[in-house]
Amino acid sequence: MTSYIIRRLLLIIPTLFFIMAVNFVLVQAAPGGPVEQMIAKVKGLDVSSTARVSGQTSETLATQDHRGRQGLDPEFLERINKLYGFDKPIGERFVMMLKNYATFDFGDSYFRDTKVVDLIVEKMPVSISLGLWTTLLVYMISIPLGITKAVRDGSKFDVASSSVVIVGNAVPSFLFAILLIVLFAGGRYFDWFPLRGLTSDDFETLTTWGQIKDYLWHLVLPVGSMVIGGFAGLTMLTKNSYLEEINKQYVITARAKGLTQYAVMYGHVFRNAMLIVIAGFPAAFVGILFTGALLTEIIFSLDGIGLLGYEAAIKRDYPVMFGTLYVFTLMGLVLNLIGDVMYHVIDPRIDFEKVDS
């Protein structure tokens, strides 16, 4: 197992390089970069994201940029390019970025006048908090529900709960978030929960117990929307894993020996059926953190990595964009490796070294 882990760790390097290279080329090729936005501010031209959404083509933006550059002092343009590092060739900029990122030096934000690593450290707790709570609740709901559906397969409970699962699987979490806001955050009916943020303005003045309640109170709607949109797939995975194990010969033998249903289900079936579910926890956390948290942070105005990355993309804040991409990609690759290791920990019979060979 040690050699497998070493190989996977070494594989992270080219994978990370390829992902960063593809995204670097795509972002650099897109119109409306930081230099263009600075020129737009000086000339009063509209090359913002609003202009792109409103239907202006890249040719129109390029024409505006060209006109803007024509009316500016060349020395001023040179200073702008140097400010953002665009006075160097694209290949040299990419190599310099990789060297800096190897030591987690992401540079300074273009528009926040703050080190990117400080921004990431500041915003990370919010995203981690959402991801962890959502993943834990999804597992706490999906595993018992999936097991019950498998044991009572074909019953009225199985059919009724399947309807809920289908709805949860079909409707995106951000639509549930909007619905929860309308229903419970003063949108139209009840005003039970706060609309934005993870803490109240007077959080620092509250007692310890008061801070805990305030924090959990703010988590109800954002985490609730992500759980509703995320439990369906895991529930069906748990059910199908259990059904597959229940029909195997060793379960029939255990029942023939007179073991109780509880002893069979949790003493024999649980470990084998839960292998893929439990070992997939790191990957599930990554998926929730990458996909669900972004829109949830935007909708509920939660100051996390997702909202930071969204604002950076709108403003073309390249250091923040690539810094968050690098951190998230590295986290995903490492957590996927941890997921593979968990397969072996839960069931030592699984040997990835033999599979690779």
Tab-separated table of C-alpha atoms in Angstrom, residues 161-290:
chain	number	residue	atom	x	y	z
A	161	SER	CA	-39.653	7.622	0.109
A	162	SER	CA	-38.576	7.047	-3.496
A	163	SER	CA	-40.827	9.937	-4.515
A	164	VAL	CA	-38.974	12.215	-2.109
A	165	VAL	CA	-35.643	10.917	-3.404
A	166	ILE	CA	-36.672	11.565	-7.017
A	167	VAL	CA	-37.644	15.151	-6.187
A	168	GLY	CA	-34.394	15.692	-4.299
A	169	ASN	CA	-32.410	14.321	-7.208
A	170	ALA	CA	-34.274	16.316	-9.857
A	171	VAL	CA	-34.335	19.784	-8.280
A	172	PRO	CA	-31.003	21.646	-7.919
A	173	SER	CA	-29.983	22.755	-4.439
A	174	PHE	CA	-29.974	26.429	-5.400
A	175	LEU	CA	-33.691	26.242	-6.256
A	176	PHE	CA	-34.350	24.741	-2.833
A	177	ALA	CA	-32.311	27.598	-1.380
A	178	ILE	CA	-34.522	30.171	-3.097
A	179	LEU	CA	-37.654	28.315	-1.964
A	180	LEU	CA	-36.424	28.225	1.648
A	181	ILE	CA	-35.702	31.948	1.535
A	182	VAL	CA	-39.216	32.675	0.249
A	183	LEU	CA	-40.813	30.436	2.868
A	184	PHE	CA	-38.715	30.966	5.991
A	185	ALA	CA	-36.454	34.026	5.597
A	186	GLY	CA	-39.010	36.808	5.303
A	187	GLY	CA	-39.426	36.385	1.579
A	188	ARG	CA	-43.210	35.968	1.695
A	189	TYR	CA	-44.463	33.833	4.556
A	190	PHE	CA	-42.331	33.363	7.677
A	191	ASP	CA	-39.366	35.296	9.011
A	192	TRP	CA	-37.803	32.597	11.143
A	193	PHE	CA	-34.219	32.483	9.881
A	194	PRO	CA	-31.609	35.081	8.831
A	195	LEU	CA	-31.133	35.749	5.148
A	196	ARG	CA	-27.374	36.226	4.985
A	197	GLY	CA	-24.126	35.511	6.809
A	198	LEU	CA	-23.083	32.791	9.275
A	199	THR	CA	-23.255	34.992	12.376
A	200	SER	CA	-25.197	37.986	13.622
A	201	ASP	CA	-23.746	41.488	13.953
A	202	ASP	CA	-23.635	41.188	17.759
A	203	PHE	CA	-21.972	37.745	17.655
A	204	GLU	CA	-18.913	38.868	19.646
A	205	THR	CA	-21.064	40.147	22.526
A	206	LEU	CA	-22.949	36.848	22.958
A	207	THR	CA	-22.140	34.156	25.482
A	208	THR	CA	-20.491	30.932	24.320
A	209	TRP	CA	-23.817	29.106	24.246
A	210	GLY	CA	-25.403	32.091	22.537
A	211	GLN	CA	-22.702	32.063	19.853
A	212	ILE	CA	-23.259	28.348	19.222
A	213	LYS	CA	-27.023	28.847	18.849
A	214	ASP	CA	-26.503	31.885	16.620
A	215	TYR	CA	-24.086	29.966	14.388
A	216	LEU	CA	-26.408	26.957	14.060
A	217	TRP	CA	-29.386	29.260	13.487
A	218	HIS	CA	-27.633	30.841	10.515
A	219	LEU	CA	-26.664	27.407	9.134
A	220	VAL	CA	-30.192	26.009	8.933
A	221	LEU	CA	-31.223	27.370	5.531
A	222	PRO	CA	-27.933	27.133	3.559
A	223	VAL	CA	-27.059	23.682	4.868
A	224	GLY	CA	-30.689	22.567	4.569
A	225	SER	CA	-30.801	23.505	0.894
A	226	MET	CA	-27.553	21.624	0.196
A	227	VAL	CA	-28.672	18.530	2.131
A	228	ILE	CA	-32.008	18.355	0.305
A	229	GLY	CA	-30.228	18.542	-3.018
A	230	GLY	CA	-27.497	16.062	-2.089
A	231	PHE	CA	-28.988	13.132	-0.164
A	232	ALA	CA	-30.818	11.445	-3.047
A	233	GLY	CA	-27.854	9.898	-4.823
A	234	LEU	CA	-26.267	8.540	-1.640
A	235	THR	CA	-29.585	7.103	-0.483
A	236	MET	CA	-29.995	5.075	-3.673
A	237	LEU	CA	-26.343	4.018	-3.578
A	238	THR	CA	-26.813	2.715	-0.038
A	239	LYS	CA	-30.025	0.909	-0.948
A	240	ASN	CA	-28.536	-0.754	-4.027
A	241	SER	CA	-25.388	-1.781	-2.133
A	242	TYR	CA	-27.512	-3.403	0.573
A	243	LEU	CA	-29.787	-5.159	-1.917
A	244	GLU	CA	-26.770	-6.613	-3.682
A	245	GLU	CA	-25.335	-7.960	-0.430
A	246	ILE	CA	-28.662	-9.242	0.944
A	247	ASN	CA	-29.022	-11.636	-1.972
A	248	LYS	CA	-25.570	-13.200	-1.537
A	249	GLN	CA	-24.992	-16.722	-0.230
A	250	TYR	CA	-23.373	-15.782	3.080
A	251	VAL	CA	-26.507	-13.843	4.115
A	252	ILE	CA	-28.717	-16.821	3.312
A	253	THR	CA	-26.377	-19.028	5.373
A	254	ALA	CA	-26.441	-16.607	8.313
A	255	ARG	CA	-30.236	-16.607	8.317
A	256	ALA	CA	-30.310	-20.397	8.072
A	257	LYS	CA	-28.232	-20.543	11.268
A	258	GLY	CA	-31.029	-18.737	13.084
A	259	LEU	CA	-29.444	-15.275	13.391
A	260	THR	CA	-31.814	-12.387	13.959
A	261	GLN	CA	-32.549	-9.816	11.254
A	262	TYR	CA	-30.583	-7.199	13.198
A	263	ALA	CA	-27.558	-9.504	13.542
A	264	VAL	CA	-27.621	-10.322	9.844
A	265	MET	CA	-28.092	-6.744	8.668
A	266	TYR	CA	-25.563	-5.055	10.944
A	267	GLY	CA	-23.247	-7.906	11.854
A	268	HIS	CA	-22.667	-9.308	8.378
A	269	VAL	CA	-24.114	-7.106	5.638
A	270	PHE	CA	-23.259	-3.638	6.941
A	271	ARG	CA	-19.477	-3.782	6.546
A	272	ASN	CA	-19.565	-5.081	2.979
A	273	ALA	CA	-22.462	-2.908	1.835
A	274	MET	CA	-21.082	0.264	3.386
A	275	LEU	CA	-17.617	-0.121	1.875
A	276	ILE	CA	-18.239	2.038	-1.169
A	277	VAL	CA	-20.455	4.470	0.782
A	278	ILE	CA	-18.114	5.186	3.689
A	279	ALA	CA	-14.935	5.101	1.632
A	280	GLY	CA	-16.493	7.666	-0.689
A	281	PHE	CA	-16.818	10.245	2.101
A	282	PRO	CA	-13.788	12.330	0.998
A	283	ALA	CA	-14.989	12.407	-2.604
A	284	ALA	CA	-18.503	13.359	-1.470
A	285	PHE	CA	-17.079	16.205	0.604
A	286	VAL	CA	-15.106	17.474	-2.379
A	287	GLY	CA	-18.177	17.317	-4.621
A	288	ILE	CA	-20.337	19.221	-2.138
A	289	LEU	CA	-17.590	21.778	-1.542
A	290	PHE	CA	-16.956	22.357	-5.249
